[in-house]
Amino acid sequence: MPESLLQISGLDAYYGKSHVLQDVKLAVNHGELVLVVGRNGMGKTTLLRSILAFPPVKRRGSIVFEGCETSRMTTHRVAALGLGYVPQGRLLFPSLTVEEHLRFAASRSRGQEKAWTLKSVYDLFPELQQRSQVGGGRLSGGEQQMLAVARALVTNPTLLLMDEPSEGLSVQVIQRVKDVCRHLTSSGMAILLVEQNLDMALNLADRAYVFLNGQVVYEESGEEFRADRKRVRA
Ligand SMILES: Nc1ncnc2c1ncn2[C@@H]1O[C@H](COP(=O)(O)OP(=O)(O)OP(=O)(O)O)[C@@H](O)[C@H]1O
Ligand SMILES: [Mg+2]
């Protein structure tokens, strides 16, 4: 069986003495969209921060990405292996323009084949090209989210970590983000998507993990997950 792109096992994560993630086991295979759901404060963002080795999270356990054990690596080295991050709340620089955000991120792009360039992200998000000289603080919520995705893409990741990309967006923009996720996975990128908006995420998922109090309580295929949700709604 081919090795998973990302394989996490026995992961515990802490903020100081606060034990947030407990014995998490999770995998993402090549080209898959894996959904992580759970209510507020269940540890979803902490999971992504643990994968990226972001301080102040302290981790114990194994996180293997592309065959490489990353649990002792710095954020910089982990990201350079091919992980892109679209953080919750976008986290843009208010005074940097759209283009400056993208140029800075593109300068950290990896590998020889740079499929994602400024030109290709502008093709994907023509709105961003029109707003290329506008500061991050003056963009609409939808434009900010597109920029956050574009900024991650120009680093040419093999796995994109997305944290609640639909938060605070209109139905039209959410549909746009959804279409982009589909486009990316059909072109071979894997996505680990944290999302509370199930209307957005339900049809996208190849597999899903449900988090409760820092633990995985269900792991389901996309079909099982969709069937369960329909039952809950019925
Ligand atoms: N920097 C931090 N320092 C200490 N505790 C933190 C920190 N960040 C998060 N926590 C705590 O860790 C737990 C998990 O938080 P986390 O942000 O991972 O949850 P989440 O599932 O992403 O929630 P949300 O849906 O609100 O984004 C919560 O109890 C939270 O209060
Ligand atoms: Mg969160």
Coordinates of N, CA and C and ligand atoms in Angstrom, one line a residue:
M1 N 0.8 -1.2 0.0 CA 0.0 0.0 0.0 C 0.9 1.3 0.0
P2 N 0.6 2.3 -0.8 CA 1.4 3.4 -0.9 C 1.4 4.2 0.5
E3 N 2.5 4.8 0.8 CA 2.6 5.5 2.1 C 1.7 6.8 2.1
S4 N 1.1 7.1 3.2 CA 0.3 8.3 3.3 C 1.2 9.5 3.1
L5 N 0.6 10.6 2.6 CA 1.4 11.9 2.5 C 1.7 12.4 4.0
L6 N 0.7 12.4 4.8 CA 0.9 12.8 6.2 C 0.3 11.7 7.1
Q7 N 1.1 11.3 8.1 CA 0.7 10.3 9.0 C 1.0 10.7 10.4
I8 N 0.0 10.9 11.2 CA 0.1 11.4 12.6 C -0.3 10.2 13.5
S9 N 0.6 10.0 14.5 CA 0.1 8.9 15.5 C 0.6 9.3 16.9
G10 N -0.2 9.0 17.8 CA 0.1 9.2 19.2 C 0.4 10.7 19.5
L11 N -0.2 11.6 18.8 CA 0.1 13.0 19.0 C -0.6 13.6 20.3
D12 N 0.2 14.1 21.2 CA -0.3 14.9 22.3 C 0.2 16.3 22.1
A13 N -0.6 17.3 22.4 CA -0.1 18.7 22.3 C -0.5 19.5 23.5
Y14 N 0.3 20.4 23.9 CA 0.2 21.2 25.2 C 0.4 22.7 24.9
Y15 N -0.3 23.5 25.7 CA 0.1 24.9 25.9 C 0.5 25.0 27.3
G16 N 1.7 25.1 27.6 CA 2.2 25.1 29.0 C 1.8 23.7 29.6
K17 N 1.0 23.8 30.7 CA 0.5 22.6 31.3 C -0.8 22.1 30.8
S18 N -1.4 22.9 30.0 CA -2.7 22.6 29.5 C -2.6 21.5 28.3
H19 N -3.2 20.4 28.6 CA -3.0 19.2 27.6 C -4.2 19.3 26.7
V20 N -4.0 19.7 25.4 CA -5.1 20.0 24.5 C -5.4 18.8 23.6
L21 N -4.4 18.3 22.9 CA -4.6 17.1 22.0 C -4.1 15.8 22.7
Q22 N -5.0 14.8 22.6 CA -4.6 13.5 23.3 C -4.6 12.4 22.3
D23 N -3.5 11.8 22.1 CA -3.3 10.6 21.3 C -4.0 10.6 20.0
V24 N -3.7 11.7 19.2 CA -4.4 11.8 17.9 C -3.7 11.0 16.9
K25 N -4.6 10.3 16.1 CA -4.1 9.5 15.0 C -4.9 10.0 13.8
L26 N -4.1 10.4 12.7 CA -4.8 10.9 11.6 C -3.9 10.8 10.4
A27 N -4.5 10.6 9.2 CA -3.7 10.5 8.0 C -4.3 11.2 6.8
V28 N -3.5 11.7 6.0 CA -3.9 12.3 4.7 C -3.2 11.6 3.6
N29 N -3.9 11.1 2.6 CA -3.3 10.4 1.5 C -3.1 11.4 0.3
H30 N -2.3 11.1 -0.6 CA -2.0 11.9 -1.7 C -3.3 12.3 -2.4
G31 N -3.5 13.6 -2.7 CA -4.7 14.0 -3.5 C -6.0 14.0 -2.8
E32 N -6.0 13.7 -1.5 CA -7.2 13.6 -0.7 C -7.7 14.9 -0.1
L33 N -9.0 15.1 0.1 CA -9.4 16.2 0.9 C -10.0 15.6 2.2
V34 N -9.3 15.9 3.3 CA -9.7 15.3 4.6 C -10.2 16.4 5.5
L35 N -11.4 16.2 6.0 CA -12.1 17.2 6.8 C -11.9 16.9 8.3
V36 N -11.7 18.0 9.0 CA -11.7 17.9 10.5 C -12.8 18.8 11.0
V37 N -13.7 18.2 11.8 CA -14.8 19.0 12.3 C -14.8 18.8 13.8
G38 N -15.5 19.7 14.5 CA -15.6 19.7 15.9 C -16.0 21.1 16.4
R39 N -16.7 21.2 17.6 CA -17.1 22.5 18.0 C -16.0 23.3 18.5
N40 N -16.3 24.6 18.9 CA -15.3 25.5 19.3 C -14.5 25.0 20.4
G41 N -13.2 25.2 20.3 CA -12.2 24.9 21.4 C -11.9 23.4 21.5
M42 N -12.2 22.6 20.5 CA -12.0 21.2 20.6 C -10.5 20.8 20.2
G43 N -9.8 21.7 19.6 CA -8.4 21.5 19.3 C -8.0 21.4 17.8
K44 N -8.9 21.9 17.0 CA -8.7 21.8 15.5 C -7.5 22.7 15.1
T45 N -7.5 23.9 15.5 CA -6.4 24.8 15.2 C -5.1 24.3 15.8
T46 N -5.2 23.8 17.0 CA -4.0 23.3 17.7 C -3.4 22.1 16.8
L47 N -4.3 21.3 16.2 CA -3.8 20.2 15.4 C -3.0 20.8 14.2
L48 N -3.5 21.8 13.5 CA -2.7 22.4 12.4 C -1.4 23.1 12.9
R49 N -1.5 23.7 14.1 CA -0.3 24.4 14.6 C 0.7 23.3 15.0
S50 N 0.2 22.2 15.5 CA 1.2 21.1 15.8 C 1.9 20.6 14.6
I51 N 1.1 20.4 13.5 CA 1.7 19.9 12.3 C 2.8 20.8 11.8
L52 N 2.6 22.1 12.0 CA 3.5 23.2 11.5 C 4.5 23.5 12.6
A53 N 4.5 22.9 13.7 CA 5.4 23.2 14.8 C 5.4 24.6 15.3
F54 N 4.2 25.2 15.3 CA 4.2 26.6 15.7 C 4.2 26.8 17.2
P55 N 5.1 27.6 17.7 CA 5.1 27.9 19.1 C 3.8 28.7 19.5
P56 N 3.3 28.6 20.6 CA 3.8 27.9 21.8 C 3.4 26.5 22.0
V57 N 2.8 25.9 20.9 CA 2.4 24.5 21.1 C 3.6 23.6 21.3
K58 N 3.5 22.7 22.3 CA 4.5 21.7 22.6 C 3.9 20.3 22.2
R59 N 4.7 19.5 21.4 CA 4.1 18.3 20.9 C 4.9 17.1 21.4
R60 N 4.2 16.0 21.5 CA 4.8 14.6 21.7 C 4.1 13.7 20.8
G61 N 4.8 12.8 20.2 CA 4.2 11.8 19.2 C 4.9 11.9 17.9
S62 N 4.3 11.3 16.9 CA 4.9 11.2 15.6 C 4.1 11.9 14.5
I63 N 4.8 12.7 13.7 CA 4.2 13.4 12.6 C 5.1 13.2 11.4
V64 N 4.7 12.3 10.5 CA 5.5 12.0 9.4 C 4.9 12.6 8.1
F65 N 5.7 13.4 7.4 CA 5.2 14.1 6.2 C 6.2 13.7 5.1
E66 N 5.6 13.1 4.0 CA 6.4 12.7 2.8 C 7.6 11.8 3.3
G67 N 7.3 10.9 4.3 CA 8.3 10.0 4.7 C 9.3 10.5 5.7
C68 N 9.1 11.8 6.1 CA 10.1 12.5 7.0 C 9.5 12.7 8.4
E69 N 10.1 12.3 9.4 CA 9.6 12.5 10.8 C 9.9 14.0 11.1
T70 N 8.8 14.7 11.4 CA 9.0 16.2 11.5 C 8.9 16.6 13.0
S71 N 8.6 15.7 13.9 CA 8.3 16.1 15.3 C 9.4 16.9 16.0
R72 N 10.6 16.8 15.5 CA 11.7 17.6 16.1 C 12.2 18.8 15.2
M73 N 11.4 19.0 14.1 CA 11.9 20.1 13.2 C 11.3 21.4 13.6
T74 N 11.9 22.5 13.1 CA 11.4 23.9 13.3 C 10.3 24.1 12.3
T75 N 9.4 25.1 12.5 CA 8.4 25.5 11.6 C 8.9 25.7 10.2
H76 N 10.0 26.4 10.1 CA 10.6 26.8 8.8 C 10.9 25.5 8.0
R77 N 11.6 24.5 8.7 CA 11.9 23.3 8.0 C 10.7 22.5 7.6
V78 N 9.7 22.4 8.5 CA 8.5 21.6 8.2 C 7.8 22.3 7.0
A79 N 7.6 23.6 7.0 CA 6.9 24.2 5.9 C 7.7 24.0 4.6
A80 N 9.0 24.0 4.6 CA 9.8 23.8 3.4 C 9.6 22.4 2.8
L81 N 9.1 21.5 3.6 CA 8.9 20.1 3.0 C 7.7 20.1 2.1
G82 N 6.9 21.2 2.1 CA 5.7 21.3 1.2 C 4.4 21.4 1.8
L83 N 4.3 22.1 2.9 CA 3.1 22.4 3.6 C 2.7 23.9 3.5
G84 N 1.5 24.1 3.0 CA 0.9 25.4 2.9 C -0.1 25.7 3.9
Y85 N -0.2 26.9 4.4 CA -1.1 27.2 5.6 C -2.0 28.3 5.3
V86 N -3.3 28.1 5.4 CA -4.3 29.2 5.3 C -4.9 29.3 6.7
P87 N -4.4 30.3 7.5 CA -4.7 30.3 8.9 C -6.2 30.8 9.2
Q88 N -6.7 30.4 10.3 CA -8.0 30.9 10.7 C -7.9 32.4 10.9
G89 N -8.9 33.2 10.3 CA -8.8 34.6 10.4 C -7.9 35.3 9.5
R90 N -7.3 34.5 8.5 CA -6.5 34.9 7.4 C -5.1 35.5 7.8
L91 N -5.0 36.3 8.8 CA -3.7 36.8 9.3 C -2.9 37.5 8.2
L92 N -3.4 38.5 7.6 CA -2.7 39.2 6.6 C -2.0 40.4 7.2
F93 N -1.1 41.1 6.5 CA -0.5 42.3 7.0 C -1.3 43.5 6.5
P94 N -1.9 44.3 7.3 CA -2.8 45.4 6.8 C -2.1 46.4 5.9
S95 N -0.8 46.6 6.1 CA -0.1 47.6 5.3 C 0.6 47.1 4.1
L96 N 0.7 45.7 4.0 CA 1.4 45.2 2.8 C 0.3 45.0 1.7
T97 N 0.7 45.3 0.4 CA -0.3 45.2 -0.7 C -0.5 43.7 -1.0
V98 N -1.5 43.4 -1.8 CA -1.8 42.1 -2.3 C -0.5 41.5 -2.9
E99 N 0.1 42.3 -3.8 CA 1.2 41.8 -4.6 C 2.4 41.6 -3.6
E100 N 2.6 42.4 -2.7 CA 3.7 42.3 -1.7 C 3.6 41.0 -0.9
H101 N 2.3 40.7 -0.5 CA 2.1 39.4 0.2 C 2.5 38.2 -0.7
L102 N 2.1 38.3 -2.0 CA 2.3 37.2 -2.9 C 3.8 37.1 -3.2
R103 N 4.5 38.2 -3.4 CA 5.9 38.1 -3.8 C 6.7 37.6 -2.6
F104 N 6.4 38.0 -1.4 CA 7.1 37.5 -0.3 C 7.0 36.0 -0.1
A105 N 5.7 35.5 -0.3 CA 5.4 34.1 -0.1 C 6.1 33.3 -1.3
A106 N 6.1 33.9 -2.5 CA 6.6 33.2 -3.6 C 8.1 33.0 -3.5
S107 N 8.8 34.0 -2.8 CA 10.2 33.9 -2.6 C 10.6 32.7 -1.8
R108 N 9.6 32.1 -1.1 CA 9.9 30.9 -0.2 C 9.4 29.7 -1.0
S109 N 9.1 29.8 -2.3 CA 8.6 28.6 -3.0 C 9.6 27.6 -3.1
R110 N 9.2 26.3 -3.1 CA 10.1 25.2 -3.1 C 10.1 24.5 -4.5
G111 N 11.1 23.6 -4.7 CA 11.1 22.7 -5.8 C 11.4 23.4 -7.1
Q112 N 11.6 22.6 -8.1 CA 11.9 23.1 -9.5 C 10.7 23.5 -10.2
E113 N 9.6 22.6 -10.1 CA 8.4 22.9 -10.8 C 7.5 23.8 -10.1
K114 N 7.5 25.0 -10.5 CA 6.7 26.0 -9.8 C 5.4 26.2 -10.5
A115 N 4.5 25.3 -10.3 CA 3.2 25.3 -10.9 C 2.4 26.6 -10.6
W116 N 2.5 27.0 -9.3 CA 1.8 28.2 -8.8 C 2.7 29.4 -8.8
T117 N 2.4 30.3 -9.6 CA 3.2 31.6 -9.7 C 2.2 32.7 -9.5
L118 N 2.7 33.9 -9.4 CA 1.8 35.1 -9.3 C 0.8 35.1 -10.5
K119 N 1.3 34.7 -11.7 CA 0.4 34.7 -12.8 C -0.7 33.7 -12.6
S120 N -0.3 32.5 -12.2 CA -1.4 31.5 -12.1 C -2.4 31.7 -11.0
V121 N -1.9 32.3 -9.9 CA -2.9 32.6 -8.8 C -3.8 33.8 -9.2
Y122 N -3.2 34.7 -10.0 CA -4.1 35.8 -10.6 C -5.1 35.3 -11.6
D123 N -4.7 34.2 -12.3 CA -5.7 33.6 -13.2 C -6.8 32.9 -12.4
L124 N -6.4 32.3 -11.3 CA -7.4 31.7 -10.5 C -8.3 32.7 -9.8
F125 N -7.7 33.8 -9.3 CA -8.5 34.9 -8.6 C -8.3 36.2 -9.3
P126 N -9.0 36.4 -10.4 CA -8.8 37.7 -11.2 C -9.0 38.9 -10.3
E127 N -9.9 38.8 -9.3 CA -10.2 39.9 -8.4 C -8.9 40.4 -7.7
L128 N -8.0 39.5 -7.4 CA -6.8 39.9 -6.7 C -5.8 40.7 -7.6
Q129 N -5.9 40.4 -8.9 CA -5.0 41.1 -9.8 C -5.5 42.6 -9.9
Q130 N -6.9 42.7 -9.9 CA -7.4 44.1 -9.9 C -7.1 44.9 -8.7
R131 N -6.9 44.1 -7.6 CA -6.6 44.8 -6.3 C -5.2 44.7 -5.9
S132 N -4.3 44.4 -6.9 CA -2.9 44.0 -6.5 C -2.1 45.1 -5.7
Q133 N -2.5 46.4 -5.9 CA -1.8 47.4 -5.2 C -2.5 47.9 -3.9
V134 N -3.5 47.2 -3.5 CA -4.3 47.5 -2.3 C -3.8 46.8 -1.1
G135 N -3.8 47.5 0.0 CA -3.3 46.9 1.3 C -4.2 45.9 1.8
G136 N -3.6 44.9 2.5 CA -4.4 43.8 3.1 C -5.6 44.3 4.0
G137 N -5.3 45.4 4.7 CA -6.4 46.0 5.6 C -7.6 46.6 4.9
R138 N -7.4 46.8 3.6 CA -8.5 47.5 2.8 C -9.3 46.5 1.9
L139 N -9.0 45.2 2.1 CA -9.7 44.2 1.2 C -11.0 43.8 1.9
S140 N -11.9 43.3 1.1 CA -13.1 42.8 1.7 C -12.8 41.4 2.3
G141 N -13.7 40.8 3.1 CA -13.5 39.5 3.7 C -13.2 38.4 2.6
G142 N -13.9 38.5 1.6 CA -13.8 37.5 0.5 C -12.4 37.7 -0.2
E143 N -12.0 38.9 -0.4 CA -10.7 39.2 -1.1 C -9.6 38.7 -0.1
Q144 N -9.8 39.0 1.2 CA -8.7 38.5 2.1 C -8.6 37.0 2.1
Q145 N -9.7 36.3 2.0 CA -9.6 34.8 2.0 C -8.9 34.3 0.7
M146 N -9.3 35.0 -0.4 CA -8.6 34.6 -1.7 C -7.1 34.8 -1.6
L147 N -6.7 36.0 -1.0 CA -5.3 36.3 -0.8 C -4.6 35.2 0.1
A148 N -5.3 34.9 1.2 CA -4.7 33.9 2.1 C -4.5 32.6 1.4
V149 N -5.4 32.2 0.5 CA -5.3 30.9 -0.2 C -4.1 31.1 -1.3
A150 N -4.2 32.2 -2.0 CA -3.2 32.5 -3.0 C -1.8 32.5 -2.4
R151 N -1.6 33.1 -1.2 CA -0.3 33.2 -0.6 C 0.2 31.8 -0.2
A152 N -0.7 30.9 0.2 CA -0.2 29.6 0.4 C 0.1 28.8 -0.9
L153 N -0.6 29.1 -1.9 CA -0.4 28.3 -3.2 C 0.9 28.7 -3.8
V154 N 1.3 30.0 -3.7 CA 2.6 30.3 -4.4 C 3.8 29.7 -3.7
T155 N 3.7 29.1 -2.6 CA 4.8 28.4 -2.0 C 4.8 26.9 -2.6
N156 N 3.9 26.6 -3.4 CA 3.8 25.3 -4.1 C 3.8 24.1 -3.1
P157 N 2.8 24.1 -2.3 CA 2.7 23.0 -1.3 C 2.2 21.7 -2.0
T158 N 2.5 20.5 -1.3 CA 1.8 19.3 -1.7 C 0.6 19.1 -0.8
L159 N 0.6 19.7 0.4 CA -0.5 19.6 1.3 C -0.9 21.0 1.8
L160 N -2.2 21.3 1.6 CA -2.6 22.6 2.1 C -3.4 22.4 3.4
L161 N -3.1 23.2 4.4 CA -3.8 23.1 5.7 C -4.7 24.4 5.7
M162 N -6.0 24.2 5.7 CA -6.9 25.3 5.7 C -7.8 25.3 7.0
D163 N -7.8 26.5 7.7 CA -8.5 26.5 8.9 C -9.7 27.5 8.8
E164 N -10.8 26.9 8.8 CA -12.1 27.6 8.7 C -12.1 28.7 7.6
P165 N -11.9 28.3 6.4 CA -11.9 29.3 5.3 C -13.2 29.9 5.0
S166 N -14.3 29.4 5.5 CA -15.6 30.0 5.2 C -16.1 31.0 6.2
E167 N -15.3 31.1 7.3 CA -15.7 31.9 8.4 C -16.0 33.4 8.0
G168 N -17.2 33.9 8.3 CA -17.5 35.3 8.0 C -17.7 35.6 6.6
L169 N -17.8 34.7 5.7 CA -17.9 35.0 4.2 C -19.4 34.8 3.7
S170 N -19.7 35.5 2.6 CA -21.0 35.4 2.0 C -21.1 34.0 1.3
V171 N -22.4 33.6 1.1 CA -22.7 32.3 0.4 C -21.9 32.2 -0.9
Q172 N -21.9 33.4 -1.7 CA -21.2 33.3 -3.0 C -19.7 33.1 -2.8
V173 N -19.1 33.7 -1.9 CA -17.6 33.6 -1.7 C -17.3 32.2 -1.2
I174 N -18.2 31.6 -0.3 CA -18.0 30.3 0.2 C -18.0 29.3 -1.0
Q175 N -19.0 29.5 -1.9 CA -19.1 28.6 -3.1 C -17.8 28.7 -3.9
R176 N -17.2 29.9 -4.0 CA -16.0 30.1 -4.7 C -14.8 29.3 -4.0
V177 N -14.7 29.4 -2.7 CA -13.7 28.7 -2.0 C -13.8 27.2 -2.2
K178 N -15.1 26.8 -2.2 CA -15.4 25.3 -2.4 C -14.9 24.9 -3.8
D179 N -15.2 25.7 -4.8 CA -14.8 25.4 -6.2 C -13.3 25.3 -6.3
V180 N -12.6 26.2 -5.6 CA -11.2 26.2 -5.6 C -10.6 25.0 -4.9
C181 N -11.2 24.5 -3.8 CA -10.8 23.3 -3.2 C -10.9 22.1 -4.1
R182 N -12.0 22.1 -4.8 CA -12.2 21.0 -5.8 C -11.2 21.0 -6.9
H183 N -10.9 22.2 -7.4 CA -10.0 22.4 -8.5 C -8.6 21.9 -8.0
L184 N -8.2 22.3 -6.8 CA -6.9 21.9 -6.3 C -6.7 20.4 -6.1
T185 N -7.7 19.8 -5.5 CA -7.6 18.3 -5.3 C -7.6 17.6 -6.7
S186 N -8.4 18.1 -7.6 CA -8.4 17.4 -8.9 C -7.1 17.6 -9.7
S187 N -6.3 18.6 -9.3 CA -5.0 18.7 -9.9 C -3.9 18.0 -9.0
G188 N -4.3 17.3 -8.0 CA -3.4 16.4 -7.3 C -2.9 16.9 -5.9
M189 N -3.4 18.1 -5.5 CA -3.0 18.6 -4.2 C -3.9 18.0 -3.1
A190 N -3.3 17.7 -2.0 CA -4.0 17.2 -0.8 C -4.4 18.4 0.0
I191 N -5.6 18.3 0.7 CA -6.1 19.4 1.6 C -6.5 18.8 2.9
L192 N -6.0 19.4 4.0 CA -6.6 19.1 5.3 C -7.4 20.3 5.7
L193 N -8.7 20.1 5.7 CA -9.6 21.2 5.9 C -10.3 21.2 7.2
V194 N -10.1 22.2 8.0 CA -10.9 22.4 9.3 C -12.0 23.3 8.9
E195 N -13.2 22.8 9.2 CA -14.4 23.6 8.8 C -15.6 23.2 9.7
Q196 N -16.2 24.3 10.2 CA -17.4 24.0 11.0 C -18.7 24.2 10.2
N197 N -18.5 24.8 9.0 CA -19.7 25.0 8.1 C -19.8 23.7 7.2
L198 N -20.7 22.8 7.7 CA -20.8 21.6 7.0 C -21.5 21.7 5.7
D199 N -22.3 22.8 5.5 CA -22.9 23.0 4.2 C -21.8 23.2 3.1
M200 N -20.7 23.8 3.6 CA -19.6 24.0 2.7 C -18.8 22.7 2.5
A201 N -18.6 22.0 3.6 CA -17.5 20.9 3.5 C -18.0 19.5 3.2
L202 N -19.3 19.3 3.4 CA -19.9 18.0 3.4 C -19.6 17.3 2.1
N203 N -19.8 17.9 1.0 CA -19.6 17.2 -0.3 C -18.2 17.2 -0.8
L204 N -17.3 17.9 -0.1 CA -15.9 17.9 -0.5 C -15.1 16.8 0.0
A205 N -15.6 16.2 1.2 CA -14.7 15.3 1.9 C -14.5 13.9 1.4
D206 N -13.3 13.5 1.2 CA -13.0 12.1 0.9 C -13.1 11.3 2.2
R207 N -12.6 11.9 3.3 CA -12.7 11.3 4.6 C -12.9 12.4 5.7
A208 N -13.4 12.0 6.9 CA -13.6 13.1 7.9 C -13.2 12.5 9.3
Y209 N -12.7 13.4 10.1 CA -12.4 13.1 11.5 C -13.2 14.1 12.3
V210 N -13.8 13.5 13.4 CA -14.6 14.4 14.3 C -13.8 14.5 15.6
F211 N -13.5 15.7 16.0 CA -12.8 16.0 17.3 C -13.7 16.3 18.4
L212 N -13.4 15.8 19.6 CA -14.1 16.2 20.8 C -13.1 16.2 21.9
N213 N -13.0 17.4 22.5 CA -12.1 17.6 23.6 C -10.7 17.1 23.3
G214 N -10.2 17.5 22.1 CA -8.8 17.1 21.8 C -8.5 15.7 21.4
Q215 N -9.6 15.0 21.1 CA -9.4 13.6 20.7 C -10.2 13.3 19.5
V216 N -9.8 12.3 18.7 CA -10.6 11.9 17.5 C -11.6 10.9 18.0
V217 N -12.9 11.3 17.8 CA -13.9 10.4 18.3 C -14.6 9.6 17.2
Y218 N -14.5 10.1 15.9 CA -14.9 9.3 14.8 C -13.9 9.5 13.6
E219 N -13.7 8.5 12.9 CA -13.0 8.6 11.6 C -13.9 7.9 10.6
E220 N -14.4 8.7 9.5 CA -15.3 8.1 8.6 C -14.9 8.4 7.2
S221 N -15.4 7.6 6.3 CA -15.3 7.9 4.9 C -16.2 9.1 4.6
G222 N -16.0 9.8 3.5 CA -16.9 10.8 3.1 C -18.4 10.4 3.0
E223 N -18.6 9.2 2.4 CA -20.0 8.7 2.3 C -20.6 8.4 3.6
E224 N -19.9 7.8 4.5 CA -20.4 7.6 5.9 C -20.7 8.9 6.6
F225 N -19.8 9.8 6.4 CA -20.0 11.1 7.1 C -21.3 11.8 6.5
R226 N -21.4 11.8 5.2 CA -22.6 12.4 4.6 C -23.9 11.8 5.1
A227 N -23.9 10.4 5.1 CA -25.1 9.7 5.5 C -25.4 10.0 7.0
D228 N -24.4 10.0 7.8 CA -24.6 10.4 9.3 C -25.2 11.8 9.4
R229 N -24.7 12.7 8.7 CA -25.2 14.1 8.8 C -26.6 14.2 8.4
K230 N -27.0 13.5 7.3 CA -28.4 13.5 6.8 C -29.3 12.9 7.9
R231 N -28.8 11.9 8.6 CA -29.6 11.3 9.6 C -29.8 12.3 10.8
V232 N -28.8 13.0 11.1 CA -28.8 14.0 12.2 C -29.8 15.1 11.8
R233 N -29.8 15.5 10.6 CA -30.7 16.6 10.1 C -32.1 16.2 10.0
A234 N -32.4 14.9 9.7 CA -33.7 14.4 9.4 C -34.6 14.5 10.6
Ligands
LIG1 N1 -2.1 30.1 22.7 C1 -2.9 29.4 23.5 N2 -2.5 29.3 24.9 C2 -3.2 28.5 25.7 N3 -4.3 27.8 25.4 C3 -4.7 27.9 24.2 C4 -4.0 28.7 23.1 N4 -4.7 28.5 22.0 C5 -5.8 27.7 22.2 N5 -5.8 27.3 23.5 C6 -6.8 26.4 24.1 O1 -6.7 25.2 23.5 C7 -8.0 24.6 23.3 C8 -8.1 24.2 21.9 O2 -8.1 25.4 21.1 P1 -8.2 25.5 19.5 O3 -7.9 26.9 19.1 O4 -7.2 24.5 19.0 O5 -9.7 25.0 19.2 P2 -10.5 25.0 17.9 O6 -11.1 23.7 17.8 O7 -9.7 25.5 16.8 O8 -11.6 26.1 18.2 P3 -12.4 27.2 17.2 O9 -13.5 26.4 16.5 O10 -13.0 28.2 18.2 O11 -11.4 27.7 16.3 C9 -9.0 25.6 23.9 O12 -9.3 25.2 25.2 C10 -8.2 26.9 23.9 O13 -8.7 27.7 24.9
MG2 MG -9.8 27.1 15.5

